[in-house]
Tab-separated table of C-alpha atoms in Angstrom:
chain	number	residue	atom	x	y	z
L	129	MET	CA	96.444	109.268	73.025
L	130	SER	CA	99.743	108.802	71.067
L	131	ASP	CA	102.718	110.995	71.926
L	132	PRO	CA	103.530	113.361	68.872
L	133	LEU	CA	107.284	113.112	69.633
L	134	LEU	CA	107.500	109.331	69.221
L	135	GLY	CA	109.645	108.500	66.159
L	136	LYS	CA	110.635	112.124	65.551
L	137	GLN	CA	114.173	113.100	64.783
L	138	PHE	CA	115.704	116.103	66.651
L	139	GLY	CA	119.327	116.642	65.473
L	140	ASN	CA	121.192	113.455	66.159
L	141	TYR	CA	118.445	112.168	68.461
L	142	GLN	CA	115.483	109.936	67.310
L	143	ILE	CA	112.877	109.433	69.970
L	144	LYS	CA	112.128	105.704	70.493
L	145	LYS	CA	109.785	105.448	73.459
L	146	ARG	CA	108.440	107.347	76.418
L	147	LEU	CA	110.073	106.040	79.530
L	148	MET	CA	108.127	107.862	82.198
L	149	ASP	CA	106.230	111.016	83.055
L	150	GLY	CA	108.064	112.642	85.886
L	151	GLY	CA	106.974	115.492	88.100
L	152	MET	CA	108.314	118.413	85.976
L	153	SER	CA	109.664	116.490	82.955
L	154	MET	CA	108.830	113.840	80.474
L	155	VAL	CA	111.587	111.195	80.042
L	156	TYR	CA	112.270	109.463	76.681
L	157	VAL	CA	114.592	106.884	75.406
L	158	ALA	CA	116.237	108.131	72.169
L	159	TYR	CA	118.813	106.724	69.757
L	160	ASP	CA	121.913	108.914	69.495
L	161	SER	CA	123.356	108.539	65.986
L	162	HIS	CA	126.708	110.265	67.078
L	163	ARG	CA	127.347	107.925	70.079
L	164	GLU	CA	125.477	104.977	68.364
L	165	GLU	CA	123.781	104.120	71.564
L	166	ASP	CA	120.475	104.756	73.394
L	167	VAL	CA	120.414	107.659	75.623
L	168	VAL	CA	117.743	109.302	77.939
L	169	ILE	CA	116.268	112.694	77.088
L	170	LYS	CA	114.477	114.668	79.895
L	171	LEU	CA	112.207	117.278	78.393
L	172	LEU	CA	110.478	119.926	80.432
L	173	HIS	CA	106.743	119.620	80.683
L	174	ASP	CA	104.663	121.902	78.470
L	175	LYS	CA	102.748	123.181	81.546
L	176	TYR	CA	105.953	124.413	83.212
L	177	VAL	CA	107.645	126.054	80.217
L	178	ALA	CA	106.127	129.404	81.367
L	179	ASN	CA	106.858	128.818	85.118
L	180	PRO	CA	110.017	130.701	85.944
L	181	ASP	CA	110.631	128.649	89.249
L	182	VAL	CA	110.409	125.246	87.569
L	183	ALA	CA	112.322	126.461	84.427
L	184	SER	CA	115.016	127.877	86.700
L	185	ARG	CA	115.149	124.503	88.609
L	186	PHE	CA	115.564	122.698	85.330
L	187	GLU	CA	118.247	124.987	84.150
L	188	ARG	CA	120.081	124.496	87.484
L	189	GLU	CA	120.059	120.679	87.063
L	190	ILE	CA	121.721	121.187	83.707
L	191	LYS	CA	124.380	123.389	85.088
L	192	ILE	CA	125.100	121.020	88.128
L	193	ALA	CA	125.043	117.956	85.827
L	194	LYS	CA	127.725	119.532	83.546
L	195	SER	CA	129.917	120.168	86.608
L	196	LEU	CA	129.896	116.683	88.103
L	197	HIS	CA	132.095	113.878	86.698
L	198	HIS	CA	132.105	110.748	88.864
L	199	GLN	CA	132.019	107.021	88.227
L	200	TYR	CA	128.761	106.670	90.169
L	201	ILE	CA	126.904	109.745	89.036
L	202	VAL	CA	124.862	109.321	85.800
L	203	PRO	CA	126.892	110.789	82.963
L	204	PHE	CA	125.743	114.001	81.396
L	205	TYR	CA	125.932	114.194	77.603
L	206	ASP	CA	124.170	117.107	76.125
L	207	PHE	CA	121.460	119.860	76.512
L	208	GLY	CA	119.321	122.002	74.132
L	209	LYS	CA	115.742	122.819	73.276
L	210	ILE	CA	113.000	121.000	71.392
L	211	HIS	CA	110.032	123.211	70.353
L	212	ASN	CA	111.333	125.856	72.729
L	213	LYS	CA	111.352	123.397	75.606
L	214	PRO	CA	114.730	122.722	77.353
L	215	TYR	CA	116.008	119.172	77.507
L	216	ILE	CA	118.945	117.440	79.084
L	217	VAL	CA	120.626	114.232	77.680
L	218	LEU	CA	122.059	111.565	80.000
L	219	LYS	CA	123.270	108.043	79.785
L	220	TYR	CA	120.586	105.408	79.514
L	221	MET	CA	120.805	103.088	82.516
L	222	VAL	CA	119.315	99.837	81.331
L	223	GLY	CA	118.724	98.378	84.839
L	224	GLY	CA	116.244	101.030	85.714
L	225	SER	CA	115.840	102.659	89.075
L	226	LEU	CA	115.702	101.206	92.505
L	227	ASN	CA	112.007	102.133	92.401
L	228	ASP	CA	111.579	99.733	89.412
L	229	ILE	CA	113.371	97.077	91.286
L	230	ILE	CA	111.125	97.422	94.404
L	231	LYS	CA	108.072	97.495	92.215
L	232	SER	CA	109.006	94.129	90.763
L	233	GLY	CA	109.117	92.555	94.233
L	234	ALA	CA	112.739	91.588	93.859
L	235	ALA	CA	114.584	89.743	96.609
L	236	LEU	CA	117.654	91.733	97.696
L	237	SER	CA	120.621	90.345	99.571
L	238	LEU	CA	122.338	92.527	102.116
L	239	SER	CA	125.622	92.172	100.169
L	240	ARG	CA	123.904	93.656	97.020
L	241	VAL	CA	122.376	96.451	99.002
L	242	SER	CA	125.716	97.134	100.680
L	243	LYS	CA	127.487	97.385	97.170
L	244	TRP	CA	124.912	99.904	96.034
L	245	LEU	CA	125.165	101.959	99.194
L	246	SER	CA	129.033	102.051	98.913
L	247	GLN	CA	128.625	103.318	95.273
L	248	VAL	CA	125.990	105.975	96.120
L	249	SER	CA	127.978	107.154	99.155
L	250	GLN	CA	131.026	107.710	96.866
L	251	ALA	CA	128.917	109.826	94.674
L	252	LEU	CA	127.622	111.859	97.511
L	253	ASP	CA	130.830	112.436	99.125
L	254	TYR	CA	132.156	113.588	95.858
L	255	ALA	CA	129.191	116.057	95.276
L	256	HIS	CA	129.572	117.241	99.031
L	257	SER	CA	133.231	117.945	98.243
L	258	LYS	CA	132.020	120.250	95.436
L	259	GLY	CA	129.708	122.017	97.809
L	260	ILE	CA	126.593	120.481	96.468
L	261	ILE	CA	123.813	118.957	98.586
L	262	HIS	CA	121.438	116.632	96.764
L	263	ARG	CA	118.388	117.066	98.954
L	264	ASP	CA	116.206	114.472	97.109
L	265	LEU	CA	117.867	111.089	97.660
L	266	LYS	CA	115.273	108.372	97.071
L	267	PRO	CA	114.940	105.088	95.076
L	268	GLY	CA	113.782	106.834	91.966
L	269	ASN	CA	117.146	108.791	91.847
L	270	VAL	CA	119.370	105.768	92.139
L	271	LEU	CA	119.824	104.085	88.645
L	272	ILE	CA	121.377	100.707	87.939
L	273	ASP	CA	123.489	99.994	84.861
L	274	GLU	CA	124.197	96.844	82.864
L	275	ASN	CA	126.814	95.708	85.469
L	276	ASP	CA	124.406	96.063	88.413
L	277	ASP	CA	126.333	99.151	89.606
L	278	ALA	CA	124.331	102.061	91.123
L	279	SER	CA	124.673	105.672	90.021
L	280	LEU	CA	123.045	108.869	91.441
L	281	THR	CA	120.964	111.178	89.342
L	282	ASP	CA	118.530	114.188	89.342
L	283	PHE	CA	120.222	117.226	91.030
L	284	GLY	CA	117.155	119.268	90.179
L	285	ILE	CA	116.624	120.605	93.693
L	286	ALA	CA	120.239	120.355	94.749
L	287	ARG	CA	121.616	123.209	96.726
L	288	VAL	CA	125.033	124.784	96.191
L	289	VAL	CA	126.349	125.766	99.606
L	290	ASP	CA	127.174	129.351	98.476
L	291	GLY	CA	124.303	129.561	96.098
L	292	THR	CA	120.508	130.427	96.056
L	293	GLN	CA	118.158	127.967	97.541
L	294	LEU	CA	115.438	126.767	95.202
L	295	THR	CA	112.033	125.559	96.338
L	296	ARG	CA	109.427	123.295	94.840
L	297	THR	CA	106.277	125.006	93.644
L	298	ASP	CA	104.006	122.420	95.356
L	299	MET	CA	105.559	122.202	98.830
L	300	PRO	CA	106.938	124.718	101.270
L	301	MET	CA	110.292	122.881	101.292
L	302	PRO	CA	112.036	120.831	98.620
L	303	GLY	CA	112.471	117.053	98.836
L	304	THR	CA	110.458	113.858	99.219
L	305	ALA	CA	108.516	113.492	102.528
L	306	ARG	CA	109.472	109.876	103.170
L	307	PHE	CA	113.234	110.596	102.788
L	308	MET	CA	113.479	114.062	104.230
L	309	SER	CA	115.742	114.918	107.149
L	310	PRO	CA	114.269	116.738	110.114
L	311	GLU	CA	116.286	119.918	109.370
L	312	GLN	CA	115.113	119.845	105.736
L	313	ALA	CA	111.577	119.416	106.890
L	314	ILE	CA	111.648	122.550	109.046
L	315	GLY	CA	113.422	124.513	106.357
L	316	ALA	CA	116.593	125.152	108.422
L	317	ASP	CA	118.874	127.765	106.981
L	318	ASP	CA	122.013	125.921	108.117
L	319	LEU	CA	121.089	122.730	106.308
L	320	ASP	CA	124.283	120.877	105.238
L	321	TYR	CA	125.565	117.637	103.667
L	322	ARG	CA	124.544	115.595	106.646
L	323	SER	CA	121.005	116.009	105.495
L	324	ASP	CA	121.886	113.692	102.505
L	325	ILE	CA	123.416	111.119	104.979
L	326	TYR	CA	120.069	111.020	106.849
L	327	SER	CA	118.235	110.399	103.460
L	328	LEU	CA	120.840	107.811	102.491
L	329	ALA	CA	120.096	105.865	105.884
L	330	VAL	CA	116.421	106.086	105.217
L	331	LEU	CA	117.007	104.503	101.815
L	332	ALA	CA	119.106	101.823	103.258
L	333	TYR	CA	116.539	101.199	106.013
L	334	MET	CA	113.778	100.751	103.343
L	335	LEU	CA	115.849	98.304	101.317
L	336	VAL	CA	116.851	96.025	104.084
L	337	VAL	CA	113.708	96.221	106.377
L	338	GLY	CA	111.138	96.108	103.522
L	339	ASP	CA	109.205	99.121	104.857
L	340	TYR	CA	109.630	102.879	105.531
L	341	PRO	CA	110.811	103.948	108.841
L	342	PHE	CA	108.005	106.537	108.888
L	343	ASP	CA	104.826	106.490	106.855
L	344	GLY	CA	101.471	108.122	107.089
L	345	PRO	CA	98.251	109.076	105.197
L	346	ASN	CA	99.925	112.218	103.644
L	347	GLU	CA	103.104	114.139	103.402
L	348	VAL	CA	102.364	116.386	106.424
L	349	ALA	CA	101.878	113.285	108.699
L	350	ILE	CA	105.167	111.780	107.477
L	351	ILE	CA	107.137	114.996	107.798
L	352	LEU	CA	106.079	115.390	111.519
L	353	LYS	CA	107.125	111.863	112.193
L	354	HIS	CA	110.602	112.628	110.828
L	355	VAL	CA	110.741	115.641	113.091
L	356	ASP	CA	109.259	114.176	116.341
L	357	GLN	CA	109.511	110.335	116.372
L	358	GLN	CA	112.138	107.595	116.611
L	359	PRO	CA	112.062	104.889	113.977
L	360	PRO	CA	111.490	101.154	114.915
L	361	ARG	CA	114.710	99.203	115.225
L	362	PRO	CA	115.288	97.411	111.863
L	363	SER	CA	115.813	94.018	113.561
L	364	GLN	CA	112.510	94.310	115.330
L	365	VAL	CA	110.699	94.844	111.982
L	366	ASN	CA	112.672	92.337	110.152
L	367	PRO	CA	114.106	89.680	112.529
L	368	LYS	CA	116.351	88.308	109.916
L	369	LEU	CA	118.604	91.341	110.014
L	370	PRO	CA	121.702	91.364	112.335
L	371	LYS	CA	121.178	93.534	115.451
L	372	SER	CA	124.557	95.138	114.675
L	373	LEU	CA	122.796	96.876	111.773
L	374	ASP	CA	120.433	98.662	114.173
L	375	ARG	CA	123.117	100.908	115.555
L	376	VAL	CA	124.449	101.763	112.046
L	377	LEU	CA	121.068	102.782	110.531
L	378	LEU	CA	119.713	104.505	113.574
L	379	LYS	CA	122.894	106.569	114.082
L	380	SER	CA	122.608	108.230	110.643
L	381	MET	CA	118.894	108.801	111.353
L	382	ALA	CA	119.553	110.794	114.484
L	383	LYS	CA	117.600	114.007	114.775
L	384	LYS	CA	120.733	116.023	115.339
L	385	PRO	CA	123.132	116.174	112.355
L	386	SER	CA	126.099	116.188	114.770
L	387	GLU	CA	125.077	112.643	116.075
L	388	ARG	CA	125.108	111.051	112.638
L	389	HIS	CA	127.868	109.567	110.634
L	390	GLN	CA	129.877	112.614	109.353
L	391	SER	CA	130.289	111.311	105.739
L	392	ALA	CA	128.388	108.988	103.512
L	393	GLY	CA	131.487	106.938	103.129
L	394	GLU	CA	131.664	106.398	106.907
L	395	PHE	CA	128.063	105.248	106.911
L	396	ALA	CA	128.480	102.875	104.069
L	397	ALA	CA	131.728	101.391	105.630
L	398	GLU	CA	129.974	100.687	108.979
L	399	PHE	CA	127.002	99.207	107.052
L	400	ALA	CA	129.297	96.874	105.164
L	401	GLU	CA	130.975	95.843	108.373
L	402	ALA	CA	127.592	95.071	110.065
L	403	VAL	CA	126.427	92.837	107.289
L	404	ALA	CA	129.816	91.249	106.395
L	405	LYS	CA	128.833	87.927	107.897
L	406	HIS	CA	125.116	88.166	106.848
L	407	GLY	CA	125.559	89.028	103.175
L	408	ASP	CA	123.272	86.235	102.021
L	409	VAL	CA	120.213	87.492	104.106
L	410	ILE	CA	117.410	88.277	101.683
L	411	THR	CA	114.824	90.928	101.987
L	412	VAL	CA	111.891	90.596	99.536
L	413	GLN	CA	110.628	94.034	98.487
L	414	ASN	CA	107.148	95.047	98.909
L	415	PRO	CA	105.851	96.700	95.647
L	416	ASP	CA	103.213	98.513	97.646
L	417	MET	CA	105.905	100.674	99.264
L	418	ILE	CA	106.164	102.650	95.893
L	419	ALA	CA	102.544	103.746	96.134
L	420	PRO	CA	102.699	107.650	96.204
L	421	THR	CA	101.693	109.447	99.376
L	422	ARG	CA	98.330	111.084	99.368
L	423	PRO	CA	99.324	114.745	98.703
L	424	ALA	CA	98.301	117.134	101.369
L	425	SER	CA	96.461	120.219	100.105
L	426	ALA	CA	98.171	123.530	99.745
L	427	ASP	CA	96.193	124.804	102.688
L	428	VAL	CA	97.389	121.964	104.889
L	429	LEU	CA	100.969	122.273	103.799
L	430	SER	CA	100.639	126.080	104.571
L	431	THR	CA	99.960	125.181	108.210
L	432	LEU	CA	103.093	122.990	108.439
L	433	PRO	CA	105.605	125.789	109.146
L	434	GLY	CA	103.369	126.879	112.018
L	435	LEU	CA	103.170	123.376	113.452
L	436	LEU	CA	106.856	122.923	113.240
L	437	GLU	CA	107.545	126.349	114.866
L	438	GLU	CA	105.337	125.310	117.807
L	439	ARG	CA	107.417	122.207	118.205
L	440	ARG	CA	110.587	124.196	118.082
L	441	LYS	CA	109.218	126.643	120.791
L	442	ALA	CA	108.100	123.628	122.847
L	443	GLN	CA	111.532	121.974	122.551
L	444	ASN	CA	113.429	125.164	123.410
L	445	ALA	CA	111.216	125.774	126.471
L	446	LYS	CA	111.862	122.288	127.590
L	447	ARG	CA	115.626	122.798	127.231
L	448	ARG	CA	115.349	126.077	129.216
L	449	ARG	CA	113.398	124.392	131.929
L	450	SER	CA	115.978	121.565	131.984
L	451	PHE	CA	118.832	124.151	132.225
L	452	SER	CA	117.072	126.074	134.987
L	453	GLY	CA	116.431	122.980	136.946
L	454	ARG	CA	120.082	121.924	136.668
L	455	LEU	CA	121.299	125.363	137.647
L	456	VAL	CA	118.925	125.486	140.656
L	457	ARG	CA	120.310	122.028	141.722
L	458	ILE	CA	123.888	123.161	141.311
L	459	LEU	CA	123.251	126.361	143.347
L	460	ALA	CA	121.524	124.216	146.091
L	461	VAL	CA	124.647	121.963	146.291
L	462	PHE	CA	126.921	124.941	146.174
L	463	SER	CA	124.993	126.708	148.983
L	464	THR	CA	125.221	123.536	151.060
L	465	ILE	CA	128.947	123.458	150.702
L	466	ILE	CA	129.223	127.094	151.553
L	467	LEU	CA	127.110	126.651	154.588
L	468	GLY	CA	129.407	123.694	155.783
L	469	VAL	CA	132.375	125.856	155.314
L	470	LEU	CA	130.768	128.603	157.385
L	471	LEU	CA	129.855	126.296	160.182
L	472	GLY	CA	133.322	124.832	160.176
L	473	ALA	CA	134.882	128.400	160.262
L	474	LEU	CA	132.587	129.331	163.202
L	475	VAL	CA	133.702	126.126	165.077
L	476	LEU	CA	137.410	126.525	164.376
L	477	LEU	CA	137.672	130.310	164.720
L	478	PRO	CA	137.602	130.336	168.696
L	479	ASN	CA	140.366	127.734	168.789
L	480	VAL	CA	142.511	129.697	166.371
L	481	MET	CA	142.045	132.935	168.359
L	482	SER	CA	142.774	130.996	171.653
L	483	ASP	CA	146.004	129.566	170.161
L	484	GLN	CA	147.146	132.983	169.050
L	485	ASP	CA	146.568	134.402	172.613
L	486	ASN	CA	148.511	131.540	174.375
L	487	ASN	CA	151.315	131.737	171.836
L	488	PRO	CA	152.149	135.297	170.983
L	489	PRO	CA	154.405	135.625	168.066
L	490	PRO	CA	158.168	136.332	168.677
L	491	THR	CA	159.429	139.909	168.242
L	492	THR	CA	161.377	140.199	164.924
L	493	LEU	CA	162.909	142.939	163.035
L	494	GLN	CA	160.933	143.341	159.666
L	495	THR	CA	162.190	144.928	156.514
L	496	PRO	CA	159.894	147.923	155.721
L	497	THR	CA	157.603	147.071	152.815
L	498	ARG	CA	154.710	148.808	151.140
L	499	PRO	CA	151.563	149.027	153.251
L	500	PRO	CA	149.625	145.775	153.234
L	501	ALA	CA	146.344	145.627	151.392
L	502	PRO	CA	143.368	145.909	153.777
L	503	THR	CA	142.262	142.428	154.841
L	504	VAL	CA	138.757	141.115	154.486
L	505	PRO	CA	137.537	138.810	157.123
L	506	LEU	CA	137.127	135.213	156.036
L	507	LEU	CA	133.504	135.236	157.101
L	508	ASP	CA	132.777	138.254	154.901
L	509	VAL	CA	134.411	136.556	151.903
L	510	LEU	CA	132.260	133.339	152.371
L	511	LEU	CA	129.143	135.455	152.815
L	512	GLN	CA	129.922	137.467	149.744
L	513	THR	CA	130.511	134.279	147.702
L	514	ALA	CA	127.479	132.569	149.115
L	515	THR	CA	125.166	135.522	148.373
L	516	ALA	CA	126.628	136.509	144.976
L	517	THR	CA	123.801	137.892	142.724
L	518	LEU	CA	123.264	135.687	139.584
L	519	THR	CA	121.044	136.677	136.744
L	520	LEU	CA	119.053	133.533	135.937
L	521	PRO	CA	116.306	132.961	133.325
L	522	THR	CA	112.830	132.857	134.844
L	523	PRO	CA	111.985	129.194	134.776
L	524	SER	CA	108.787	128.429	132.818
L	525	ILE	CA	107.006	125.920	135.091
L	526	THR	CA	104.678	123.402	133.416
L	527	PRO	CA	102.385	121.855	135.926
L	528	THR	CA	102.057	118.103	135.986
L	529	PRO	CA	98.869	117.309	133.993
L	530	THR	CA	96.118	115.474	135.910
L	531	PRO	CA	94.718	112.274	134.441
L	532	TYR	CA	92.004	112.991	131.847
L	533	ASP	CA	88.520	111.511	132.593
L	534	VAL	CA	87.808	110.976	128.981
L	535	PRO	CA	84.118	110.080	128.268
L	536	ASN	CA	84.033	106.693	126.747
L	537	ASN	CA	87.788	106.796	125.933
L	538	TRP	CA	87.295	105.413	122.371
L	539	GLN	CA	90.542	104.405	120.893
L	540	ALA	CA	91.680	104.744	117.179
L	541	GLY	CA	89.862	102.292	115.014
L	542	THR	CA	86.652	102.190	116.925
L	543	VAL	CA	83.529	102.488	114.584
L	544	LEU	CA	80.950	104.833	115.866
L	545	TYR	CA	77.405	105.794	114.842
L	546	VAL	CA	76.339	109.314	114.508
L	547	THR	CA	73.133	109.881	116.563
L	548	GLN	CA	71.856	113.140	115.190
L	549	GLN	CA	72.146	115.454	112.180
L	550	THR	CA	75.456	117.212	112.306
L	551	GLY	CA	78.285	118.607	110.229
L	552	ILE	CA	81.977	117.817	110.780
L	553	ALA	CA	84.399	120.408	111.983
L	554	PHE	CA	87.533	120.449	109.927
L	555	ALA	CA	91.016	120.644	111.024
L	556	ALA	CA	93.106	123.761	109.861
L	557	GLY	CA	93.673	123.405	106.150
L	558	ALA	CA	90.571	121.333	105.125
L	559	ASP	CA	87.718	122.882	103.117
L	560	PRO	CA	85.170	124.516	105.575
L	561	ILE	CA	83.010	125.720	102.660
L	562	ASN	CA	81.573	122.347	101.929
L	563	PRO	CA	81.709	120.478	105.288
L	564	GLU	CA	80.648	116.904	105.233
L	565	GLN	CA	77.143	116.386	106.646
L	566	PHE	CA	76.134	113.360	108.641
L	567	SER	CA	72.716	111.928	109.327
L	568	PRO	CA	71.634	109.632	112.284
L	569	GLY	CA	72.894	106.110	111.602
L	570	ASP	CA	75.975	107.126	109.555
L	571	THR	CA	79.191	105.592	110.698
L	572	VAL	CA	82.635	107.103	111.295
L	573	THR	CA	85.911	105.661	112.620
L	574	VAL	CA	87.930	107.194	115.401
L	575	THR	CA	91.361	108.136	114.282
L	576	ARG	CA	94.238	110.180	115.721
L	577	GLY	CA	95.137	113.742	114.875
L	578	LEU	CA	97.196	116.828	115.974
L	579	VAL	CA	95.173	118.454	118.725
L	580	GLU	CA	95.778	120.760	121.627
L	581	GLY	CA	99.408	121.060	122.737
L	582	ASN	CA	100.600	119.632	119.444
L	583	GLN	CA	99.807	116.128	120.622
L	584	MET	CA	98.592	113.140	118.559
L	585	ARG	CA	95.405	112.015	120.236
L	586	GLU	CA	91.904	110.684	119.444
L	587	TRP	CA	90.159	113.439	121.435
L	588	PHE	CA	90.481	116.890	122.877
L	589	THR	CA	88.374	119.222	125.131
L	590	LEU	CA	87.246	122.795	124.719
L	591	PRO	CA	87.305	125.426	127.506
L	592	ASP	CA	83.477	124.928	127.885
L	593	GLY	CA	83.952	121.297	128.878
L	594	ARG	CA	82.729	119.711	125.647
L	595	TRP	CA	84.723	116.739	124.290
L	596	TRP	CA	85.427	116.171	120.617
L	597	TYR	CA	86.838	113.286	118.743
L	598	VAL	CA	89.019	113.035	115.698
L	599	VAL	CA	87.097	110.861	113.214
L	600	SER	CA	87.255	109.830	109.599
L	601	SER	CA	84.509	108.654	107.277
L	602	ASP	CA	86.667	107.697	104.234
L	603	GLY	CA	89.844	106.405	105.915
L	604	THR	CA	91.974	109.284	104.551
L	605	SER	CA	90.712	112.781	105.503
L	606	SER	CA	89.703	113.462	109.058
L	607	GLY	CA	87.802	116.027	111.130
L	608	TRP	CA	86.234	116.592	114.448
L	609	LEU	CA	82.791	115.633	115.923
L	610	PRO	CA	81.527	116.284	119.420
L	611	GLU	CA	81.365	113.283	121.681
L	612	SER	CA	77.618	114.093	122.425
L	613	VAL	CA	76.554	112.991	118.899
L	614	LEU	CA	78.554	109.839	118.862
L	615	SER	CA	77.670	106.282	120.070
L	616	GLN	CA	78.890	102.637	119.697
L	617	ASN	CA	75.238	101.656	119.584
L	618	PHE	CA	72.901	102.106	116.692
L	619	PRO	CA	70.549	105.044	117.464
L	620	PRO	CA	67.571	103.371	119.192
L	621	GLU	CA	64.997	105.632	117.421
L	622	LEU	CA	66.083	104.199	114.100
L	623	THR	CA	66.192	100.737	112.747
L	624	PRO	CA	68.515	99.371	109.972
L	625	GLU	CA	65.367	98.748	107.837
L	626	SER	CA	64.091	102.310	108.150
L	627	THR	CA	67.523	103.709	107.322
L	628	SER	CA	67.920	101.619	104.301
L	629	GLU	CA	64.532	102.533	102.993
L	630	ALA	CA	65.337	106.202	103.358
């Protein structure tokens, strides 16, 4: 189906070709008769014109783009409306995006990547100085010009520090799962510019390693890894990389913003220093990396805040237990010291009293003074100190778990047969109305999922003692089946021939 806008003239713009179909806008290359050059026109999708949230986000991008003027931010030219749909006009970057470069399977040297990171970091530090947090730094939002210089674009979900936070309509938090900082993932109210530094480090990791630090079957799985897990060391994944780069990349991917580089420029400078003697090391890009993540359903995404809240509670409880344990140990040491002082006082006190009896003080004339304050015996002072009442948090004691005696203990990847007619039990967020039905002889594969205690495991147990396994029949979605209906052996009452005839 041809695009009705192709070849049309709108003011001084003639639409030449459709460049791409973005999430909320269509992107065209047009000829600008005033500038006598090609430009890019981003036009809001028809389906979003009546959506106030998306329209507001688009208008926000226009406002922010107009306010930013930097060598490494894609220049803003114009804005207006075509057929009542808002558009924004930007400089046409002939080199395409980093997405396009990765898709081509290009070989990138560390020196080239370092140059791009330096340029993007300058753009970020400039935006941060204006109180703007990008929040969606990724390969598709870094464009390359005719001089192979990189520029930052797409401030559609940017947040102005003193402004109102916008959210995407299809996710509970804005951003892209593979590049999202932990604090952005949990929807932290105090998110600041260091979230962008985390995303910049993820982008750098991807370009030099040739793979994502975290990936998974859907957005939720990836987000949980950003929150919970540590990325592999870059030099372990790509042995050609200098080990000095590990510290630089992993520092800015720290879970706590305070432990990261505190500016994008600082990160880029340390990156450049780490690769200075290895600039000709080449990483061949894997085009498969650009494959989109399998979107999680709205129901699954709606469970994400609850999962993250449980993680926050668990982490807070762990910190409280750690603090209580340290405090108890400190008090124990303190009590031991006090006890030693007490014993020493009891040993020395008779000697002191004996010395005083044998050597009475000489009689002297004393100048009258105010009455002395009542004395408190040393023993009483020590006892008061040792028994001082302290208000302590009640420690939450978690018993050491006993080893699980897991029936069969099937690991992820094990192919199993279903031994009797059954229906799958879905995890929260899946569709329970049309559960998948299995017949004897059907196969499933053991996988891993989030189960009791917010742990990633292949199995879990119910209070009644029944064991369940996390399984998948299509390699993407997963659910639960009881251990009692699964076996590594083909059901003996069936034969492959009878199953195929059925």
